Short mmCIF file of C-alpha atoms and ligand atoms in Angstrom, two decimals:
data_model
loop_
_atom_site.label_atom_id
_atom_site.label_comp_id
_atom_site.label_asym_id
_atom_site.label_seq_id
_atom_site.Cartn_x
_atom_site.Cartn_y
_atom_site.Cartn_z
CA MET A 1 94.72 70.64 -21.95
CA PRO A 2 92.42 73.36 -20.26
CA TYR A 3 89.93 70.35 -19.36
CA TYR A 4 89.80 69.41 -15.94
CA ARG A 5 90.55 65.73 -14.87
CA VAL A 6 90.80 63.97 -11.82
CA VAL A 7 92.18 60.30 -11.29
CA GLY A 8 92.54 58.60 -7.92
CA GLU A 9 92.55 59.81 -4.65
CA VAL A 10 93.49 63.45 -4.21
CA PRO A 11 93.28 65.76 -0.94
CA ARG A 12 89.88 67.87 -0.42
CA LYS A 13 92.33 70.81 -0.93
CA ARG A 14 95.85 71.68 -2.74
CA HIS A 15 98.88 71.84 -1.15
CA VAL A 16 97.68 70.18 2.44
CA GLN A 17 98.77 67.02 4.55
CA PHE A 18 97.49 64.29 2.70
CA ARG A 19 98.66 61.00 4.33
CA ARG A 20 98.99 57.52 3.25
CA PRO A 21 97.46 54.33 5.08
CA ASP A 22 100.76 54.03 7.41
CA GLY A 23 100.34 57.68 8.54
CA GLY A 24 103.14 59.11 6.54
CA LEU A 25 102.87 61.85 4.25
CA TYR A 26 102.07 61.45 0.27
CA ALA A 27 104.81 63.66 -1.91
CA GLU A 28 102.96 66.36 -4.04
CA GLU A 29 104.18 67.30 -7.05
CA LEU A 30 103.42 70.07 -9.68
CA MET A 31 103.88 69.51 -13.16
CA GLY A 32 103.18 73.11 -14.67
CA GLU A 33 103.73 74.91 -17.76
CA GLU A 34 105.43 78.03 -18.37
CA GLY A 35 106.56 78.37 -14.85
CA PHE A 36 103.58 78.56 -12.51
CA SER A 37 101.60 80.44 -15.37
CA SER A 38 99.69 78.20 -17.41
CA ASP A 39 98.06 74.61 -17.38
CA SER A 40 99.63 72.09 -14.62
CA SER A 41 98.57 69.15 -12.71
CA LEU A 42 98.94 68.05 -9.22
CA LEU A 43 100.50 64.49 -8.30
CA TYR A 44 100.57 62.66 -5.28
CA HIS A 45 103.43 60.15 -5.16
CA ARG A 46 104.05 57.45 -2.41
CA TYR A 47 107.74 58.30 -2.51
CA LEU A 48 109.86 61.44 -3.12
CA PRO A 49 109.99 62.29 -6.85
CA THR A 50 112.91 63.85 -6.38
CA ALA A 51 115.29 60.88 -5.21
CA ILE A 52 117.73 59.79 -7.64
CA ILE A 53 120.81 57.75 -6.97
CA LYS A 54 122.67 58.37 -10.43
CA ALA A 55 123.38 59.74 -13.30
CA GLU A 56 124.99 58.54 -16.58
CA ALA A 57 125.26 60.56 -19.94
CA VAL A 58 124.37 58.68 -22.71
CA GLU A 59 126.53 58.92 -26.11
CA PRO A 60 124.70 60.85 -28.55
CA SER A 61 123.98 59.11 -31.97
CA ALA A 62 124.98 59.81 -35.32
CA ALA A 63 121.39 59.07 -36.27
CA SER A 64 120.62 62.19 -34.57
CA VAL A 65 122.50 64.34 -37.23
CA LEU A 66 120.67 66.77 -39.70
CA THR A 67 121.99 68.03 -43.18
CA PRO A 68 120.03 71.00 -44.99
CA ASN A 69 117.89 70.21 -48.08
CA LEU A 70 120.30 71.42 -50.55
CA PRO A 71 120.43 71.44 -53.36
CA LEU A 72 116.58 72.45 -52.57
CA SER A 73 114.52 69.89 -53.90
CA PRO A 74 110.90 68.26 -53.06
CA ARG A 75 111.87 65.24 -51.40
CA HIS A 76 109.88 61.54 -51.37
CA PHE A 77 110.57 59.22 -48.40
CA ARG A 78 109.36 55.86 -48.26
CA THR A 79 109.24 54.87 -44.74
CA GLN A 80 107.90 51.19 -45.94
CA ASP A 81 111.40 50.43 -46.74
CA LEU A 82 113.05 51.48 -43.20
CA PRO A 83 114.18 48.45 -41.02
CA ALA A 84 112.49 47.87 -38.14
CA GLY A 85 114.48 47.80 -34.82
CA GLY A 86 114.94 49.49 -31.24
CA ASP A 87 111.76 50.67 -29.56
CA LEU A 88 109.25 53.47 -29.56
CA VAL A 89 111.81 55.92 -28.01
CA THR A 90 115.54 54.44 -29.35
CA GLY A 91 114.21 52.81 -32.54
CA ARG A 92 113.29 56.46 -34.06
CA GLY A 93 114.43 56.97 -37.39
CA LEU A 94 114.72 60.85 -37.96
CA LEU A 95 113.16 62.11 -41.24
CA ALA A 96 113.45 65.81 -41.01
CA GLY A 97 113.83 68.74 -38.14
CA ASN A 98 114.86 71.87 -37.31
CA ALA A 99 114.92 73.69 -34.05
CA ASP A 100 111.24 73.68 -33.60
CA VAL A 101 110.33 70.32 -34.19
CA ARG A 102 111.58 66.90 -35.26
CA MET A 103 109.62 63.95 -37.06
CA SER A 104 110.88 60.55 -36.85
CA TYR A 105 109.60 56.92 -37.96
CA VAL A 106 109.56 53.82 -36.10
CA ALA A 107 108.59 49.84 -36.86
CA THR A 108 109.15 48.05 -33.56
CA GLU A 109 107.81 45.28 -31.30
CA ALA A 110 110.11 45.63 -28.02
CA PRO A 111 108.79 47.87 -25.17
CA SER A 112 110.97 51.02 -24.64
CA GLU A 113 112.42 52.04 -21.28
CA LEU A 114 111.13 54.58 -19.44
CA TYR A 115 111.56 57.97 -20.74
CA ARG A 116 110.90 61.66 -20.40
CA ASN A 117 111.26 64.26 -22.70
CA SER A 118 112.07 67.33 -21.08
CA MET A 119 112.61 69.40 -24.28
CA GLY A 120 109.21 69.34 -25.48
CA ASP A 121 105.65 67.69 -26.15
CA GLU A 122 105.43 64.53 -28.50
CA CYS A 123 102.88 63.52 -30.41
CA VAL A 124 103.10 60.01 -31.51
CA TYR A 125 100.66 59.07 -34.57
CA ILE A 126 100.38 55.17 -34.39
CA ALA A 127 100.24 54.18 -37.89
CA SER A 128 99.62 50.53 -37.55
CA GLY A 129 99.51 48.12 -34.52
CA ARG A 130 98.19 48.20 -31.04
CA VAL A 131 100.33 49.87 -28.09
CA VAL A 132 100.00 50.52 -24.17
CA PHE A 133 101.29 53.87 -23.21
CA GLU A 134 102.07 53.69 -19.11
CA SER A 135 102.77 56.77 -17.68
CA THR A 136 103.09 58.48 -14.10
CA TYR A 137 99.32 60.02 -14.79
CA GLY A 138 98.11 56.28 -15.77
CA VAL A 139 97.60 54.07 -18.77
CA LEU A 140 96.15 55.00 -22.48
CA GLU A 141 95.43 52.13 -24.58
CA ALA A 142 96.30 53.29 -28.44
CA GLY A 143 96.12 51.73 -31.63
CA GLU A 144 95.94 52.75 -35.43
CA GLY A 145 94.90 56.40 -36.51
CA ASP A 146 95.47 57.31 -32.58
CA TYR A 147 97.50 60.49 -32.16
CA VAL A 148 99.14 60.18 -28.39
CA VAL A 149 99.69 63.65 -27.15
CA VAL A 150 102.71 63.13 -24.34
CA PRO A 151 103.33 66.48 -22.20
CA THR A 152 106.80 67.72 -21.80
CA GLY A 153 108.39 66.09 -19.03
CA THR A 154 105.94 62.91 -18.44
CA ILE A 155 107.56 59.85 -17.44
CA HIS A 156 106.33 57.20 -19.63
CA ARG A 157 107.14 54.01 -21.53
CA TRP A 158 105.57 52.34 -24.73
CA VAL A 159 104.51 48.50 -24.72
CA PRO A 160 103.60 47.35 -28.56
CA ARG A 161 101.21 44.68 -28.36
CA GLY A 162 102.91 42.97 -31.74
CA ARG A 163 104.66 45.15 -34.24
CA VAL A 164 103.93 48.84 -34.18
CA THR A 165 104.74 51.50 -36.43
CA ALA A 166 104.36 55.18 -35.57
CA PHE A 167 105.23 58.73 -37.01
CA VAL A 168 106.71 60.70 -34.25
CA ILE A 169 106.47 64.50 -33.88
CA GLU A 170 109.07 66.03 -31.20
CA ALA A 171 108.41 69.51 -30.47
CA ALA A 172 110.48 72.23 -28.69
CA GLY A 173 107.85 73.66 -27.26
CA HIS A 174 104.09 72.51 -26.07
CA ILE A 175 101.44 70.90 -28.70
CA ARG A 176 97.95 72.15 -28.03
CA PRO A 177 94.68 72.26 -29.91
CA PRO A 178 94.49 75.63 -32.26
CA LYS A 179 93.46 78.66 -30.37
CA ARG A 180 90.62 79.43 -32.74
CA TYR A 181 88.92 76.00 -31.79
CA LEU A 182 88.74 77.15 -28.19
CA SER A 183 86.55 79.74 -26.19
CA LYS A 184 88.55 82.17 -24.27
CA TYR A 185 88.57 79.95 -21.22
CA GLY A 186 89.51 76.88 -22.82
CA GLN A 187 86.26 75.04 -23.95
CA PHE A 188 86.12 73.63 -27.29
CA LEU A 189 83.68 75.72 -29.36
CA GLU A 190 80.95 74.44 -31.71
CA HIS A 191 82.89 75.32 -35.13
CA ALA A 192 85.50 72.74 -33.99
CA PRO A 193 86.28 69.50 -35.65
CA TYR A 194 86.49 67.62 -32.47
CA CYS A 195 85.98 68.53 -28.86
CA GLU A 196 86.53 67.24 -25.31
CA ARG A 197 84.26 63.77 -25.86
CA ASP A 198 87.07 62.82 -28.70
CA LEU A 199 90.00 62.71 -26.15
CA ARG A 200 90.97 59.79 -24.34
CA THR A 201 92.95 60.14 -20.87
CA PRO A 202 94.16 57.90 -17.96
CA GLN A 203 91.27 56.70 -16.18
CA GLU A 204 92.96 55.34 -13.14
CA PRO A 205 96.28 55.62 -11.30
CA LEU A 206 99.19 53.10 -12.30
CA THR A 207 101.30 51.91 -9.36
CA VAL A 208 104.31 49.54 -10.23
CA GLU A 209 106.78 48.79 -7.07
CA GLY A 210 110.35 49.15 -7.86
CA GLU A 211 113.77 50.17 -6.98
CA GLU A 212 117.06 51.75 -8.81
CA VAL A 213 114.78 52.17 -11.78
CA PRO A 214 116.49 54.11 -14.76
CA VAL A 215 114.75 56.62 -16.98
CA LEU A 216 115.96 57.91 -19.86
CA VAL A 217 115.93 61.96 -19.85
CA ARG A 218 115.84 64.09 -22.83
CA THR A 219 117.13 67.41 -22.50
CA ARG A 220 118.59 70.48 -24.90
CA GLY A 221 121.90 69.30 -23.57
CA GLY A 222 121.49 65.69 -24.86
CA LEU A 223 120.45 62.50 -23.08
CA THR A 224 121.00 61.34 -19.50
CA ARG A 225 119.95 58.16 -17.79
CA LEU A 226 118.68 58.95 -14.30
CA VAL A 227 118.39 56.26 -11.76
CA TYR A 228 115.64 56.71 -9.56
CA ARG A 229 115.43 55.15 -5.92
CA ASN A 230 111.84 54.23 -6.37
CA HIS A 231 109.53 53.37 -9.62
CA PRO A 232 108.15 56.80 -10.89
CA PHE A 233 105.01 55.03 -11.57
CA ASP A 234 103.83 55.33 -7.63
CA VAL A 235 101.34 57.88 -8.13
CA VAL A 236 97.94 57.33 -6.06
CA GLY A 237 95.87 60.36 -7.62
CA TRP A 238 96.22 63.60 -9.63
CA ASP A 239 94.50 66.27 -10.85
CA GLY A 240 94.38 69.28 -13.26
CA CYS A 241 94.76 70.27 -16.86
CA LEU A 242 98.13 68.90 -17.93
CA TYR A 243 97.88 65.09 -18.80
CA PRO A 244 98.83 62.94 -21.69
CA TYR A 245 95.78 62.10 -23.96
CA ALA A 246 94.71 59.94 -27.00
CA PHE A 247 92.55 61.44 -30.10
CA ASN A 248 92.35 59.31 -33.25
CA ILE A 249 92.18 60.73 -36.60
CA ASN A 250 88.98 59.16 -37.29
CA ASP A 251 87.02 61.19 -34.76
CA PHE A 252 88.30 64.37 -36.83
CA GLU A 253 84.90 65.58 -38.29
CA PRO A 254 86.11 67.24 -41.70
CA ILE A 255 84.97 70.54 -42.79
CA VAL A 256 84.09 70.34 -46.51
CA LYS A 257 83.29 73.18 -48.84
CA GLY A 258 81.43 73.51 -52.23
CA ILE A 259 85.04 74.60 -53.60
CA HIS A 260 88.37 73.54 -52.48
CA ALA A 261 89.45 74.54 -48.77
CA PRO A 262 92.85 75.00 -48.16
CA PRO A 263 94.48 73.20 -45.37
CA PRO A 264 93.68 75.14 -42.32
CA VAL A 265 90.60 73.50 -42.33
CA HIS A 266 92.15 70.20 -41.42
CA GLN A 267 94.19 71.77 -38.60
CA THR A 268 94.23 69.58 -35.62
CA PHE A 269 97.19 70.83 -33.22
CA GLU A 270 99.42 73.83 -33.49
CA GLY A 271 103.11 73.69 -31.80
CA PRO A 272 106.07 76.33 -31.85
CA ASN A 273 106.19 77.60 -35.46
CA PHE A 274 104.68 74.27 -36.92
CA VAL A 275 101.08 73.00 -37.37
CA ILE A 276 99.53 69.19 -37.48
CA CYS A 277 96.91 68.72 -39.73
CA SER A 278 94.47 65.79 -40.43
CA PHE A 279 93.24 64.93 -43.86
CA CYS A 280 90.51 62.30 -43.38
CA PRO A 281 88.02 60.62 -45.55
CA ARG A 282 85.23 62.87 -46.85
CA PRO A 283 83.06 64.08 -49.56
CA LEU A 284 84.86 65.79 -52.61
CA ASP A 285 84.05 69.55 -53.08
CA PHE A 286 80.51 69.92 -54.32
CA HIS A 287 80.36 72.87 -56.56
CA PRO A 288 79.08 71.79 -60.12
CA GLU A 289 82.44 73.19 -61.51
CA ALA A 290 84.64 72.21 -58.59
CA VAL A 291 88.04 71.23 -58.94
CA PRO A 292 88.13 68.83 -56.01
CA ILE A 293 91.83 68.35 -55.61
CA PRO A 294 94.49 71.28 -54.34
CA TYR A 295 95.47 73.47 -56.81
CA ASN A 296 99.20 74.55 -57.06
CA HIS A 297 100.53 76.40 -54.22
CA HIS A 298 103.86 77.67 -53.08
CA ASN A 299 103.62 78.30 -49.07
CA VAL A 300 106.52 80.74 -48.98
CA ASP A 301 106.96 80.74 -45.34
CA SER A 302 106.70 77.14 -44.70
CA ASP A 303 107.62 73.79 -45.46
CA GLU A 304 105.17 71.12 -45.72
CA LEU A 305 105.93 67.47 -44.60
CA MET A 306 102.99 64.95 -45.47
CA PHE A 307 102.61 61.28 -44.01
CA TYR A 308 100.46 59.42 -46.34
CA ALA A 309 98.70 56.90 -43.56
CA GLY A 310 96.08 55.36 -45.76
CA GLY A 311 93.69 55.28 -49.09
CA ASP A 312 94.29 56.52 -52.23
CA TYR A 313 95.85 59.69 -53.11
CA SER A 314 94.53 60.69 -56.67
CA ALA A 315 96.33 64.24 -56.43
CA ARG A 316 99.63 62.26 -56.39
CA LYS A 317 99.00 59.21 -58.45
CA GLY A 318 102.05 58.67 -61.13
CA SER A 319 104.41 60.24 -58.55
CA GLY A 320 105.23 57.14 -56.62
CA ILE A 321 103.69 58.07 -53.59
CA ASP A 322 101.94 55.52 -51.59
CA VAL A 323 100.97 54.44 -47.91
CA GLY A 324 103.80 55.16 -45.77
CA SER A 325 105.17 57.57 -47.89
CA ILE A 326 106.48 61.01 -46.75
CA SER A 327 106.63 63.77 -48.94
CA LEU A 328 108.55 67.12 -48.03
CA HIS A 329 107.43 70.32 -50.37
CA PRO A 330 110.11 72.85 -48.99
CA ALA A 331 109.66 76.76 -49.57
CA GLY A 332 111.17 77.87 -52.81
CA PHE A 333 109.60 75.16 -54.57
CA THR A 334 105.71 75.57 -55.90
CA HIS A 335 103.75 72.18 -55.64
CA GLY A 336 100.58 70.68 -56.67
CA PRO A 337 98.67 67.79 -58.40
CA GLN A 338 100.57 65.55 -60.78
CA PRO A 339 100.05 66.05 -64.33
CA GLY A 340 96.84 64.91 -65.37
CA ALA A 341 95.34 64.62 -61.72
CA VAL A 342 92.89 67.37 -62.17
CA GLU A 343 91.47 66.32 -65.51
CA ALA A 344 91.08 62.61 -64.19
CA VAL A 345 89.58 63.72 -60.80
CA ILE A 346 87.07 65.92 -62.80
CA ASP A 347 86.34 62.92 -65.07
CA ALA A 348 85.95 60.84 -62.01
CA VAL A 349 83.23 63.23 -60.39
CA ARG A 350 81.48 63.16 -64.02
CA GLN A 351 80.97 59.34 -63.28
CA GLY A 352 79.59 59.86 -60.11
CA HIS A 353 82.58 59.43 -57.88
CA THR A 354 81.88 61.55 -54.81
CA ARG A 355 84.10 60.67 -51.86
CA THR A 356 88.10 60.49 -51.00
CA ASN A 357 89.12 57.96 -48.59
CA GLU A 358 92.36 59.80 -48.07
CA LEU A 359 94.22 59.63 -44.74
CA ALA A 360 97.28 61.83 -43.69
CA VAL A 361 99.06 63.75 -41.39
CA MET A 362 100.69 66.89 -42.46
CA VAL A 363 103.31 69.20 -40.76
CA ASP A 364 103.66 72.48 -41.77
CA THR A 365 106.86 74.15 -40.12
CA PHE A 366 107.38 78.00 -40.41
CA ARG A 367 111.13 77.74 -40.46
CA PRO A 368 113.06 75.54 -43.20
CA LEU A 369 113.63 71.82 -42.42
CA ASP A 370 116.90 69.94 -42.34
CA LEU A 371 116.87 66.19 -43.58
CA GLY A 372 117.46 63.21 -41.28
CA PRO A 373 119.74 60.19 -42.11
CA ALA A 374 116.64 57.84 -41.75
CA GLY A 375 114.70 59.90 -44.44
CA LEU A 376 118.12 59.93 -46.78
CA SER A 377 118.38 56.43 -46.41
CA VAL A 378 114.85 55.58 -47.90
CA GLU A 379 114.74 58.51 -50.52
CA ASP A 380 113.42 58.21 -54.20
CA PRO A 381 115.55 60.32 -56.00
CA ALA A 382 113.35 60.32 -59.31
CA TYR A 383 110.58 62.29 -57.24
CA ALA A 384 111.58 65.89 -57.60
CA TRP A 385 111.18 65.30 -61.38
CA THR A 386 107.81 63.82 -61.61
CA TRP A 387 106.04 66.98 -62.26
CA ALA A 388 107.85 67.47 -65.46
CA ARG A 389 107.32 63.87 -67.13
FE1 FE2 B 1 100.53 71.35 -50.00
#
């Protein structure tokens, strides 16, 4: 995030001596993207962030195996039917993924252990419930509709307050606001559907004393459990432009046109070879002859995965799609409204219907998505034929 923040105590200049009350030195750590050439933060630790005492391999799980979408078909996965279990890290049921991004669903009440994803940023969309996100940068309280964006390498854990469900997007790279929303120096521009004031960031340091603390680390090679000599939540202050933040989908200000606008107006974030869009409650297209739902479309370069988070989906009526559903419309297949949906919405507008209350998170990928075991376990096999009924 190109938005400077300072939390807790930091020395007046970077890379100078900064002493604890007992006279010892704090340990300075740079968390930086793209080598030393992009956004970064400086963190000041009570203990050495390098002091590990053990490394244990963690067995890969069969639940992370992906299979190609063959024979090619549109898919409907019912996350409503997935079992609860694990925690917000280990309980992720893989829905779909490729080399750029993986999408999962999780339902749980259990706190996670400390976790660091060193493969890329994560964007965790809280579909229901409340959860505390604890990290080396401090705490974020998150709830329904929040996207929590976690930079690569952030040591953190999730502590639910009761049952939480989440749609998890794991990138093989960085997740950022779209470039076209930002000035050349990184400030949100006036036409952007959200801005700095909408982003919630940690407000104070979080320090926890402890010894021999395990951290689950995800790398391209697999999972390792590193044991730290001291608790990694020992940062007394940090500053910079790289940190976790929360953004609520209801703070996304929809862009509305007279005639139907395509999904780029809903874009919220971009990642390596994918985008994340938010479909929010909004007035329907208002041209007197508008067809206020999507036209049939074939995005020849992308697969489109949609998580239906709330509201009604008039374009999908009769398809079996409901809140909690995931649809996957792959390249190679033209998708669009269900039969009769266009006529029905035109009629509804004639009778005074002026708004849609749909709420959905969409991930469009620029390389094909393979299918995950959790998705396949709750697939509605009739979905592919619902346009022909
Ligand atoms: Fe679409």
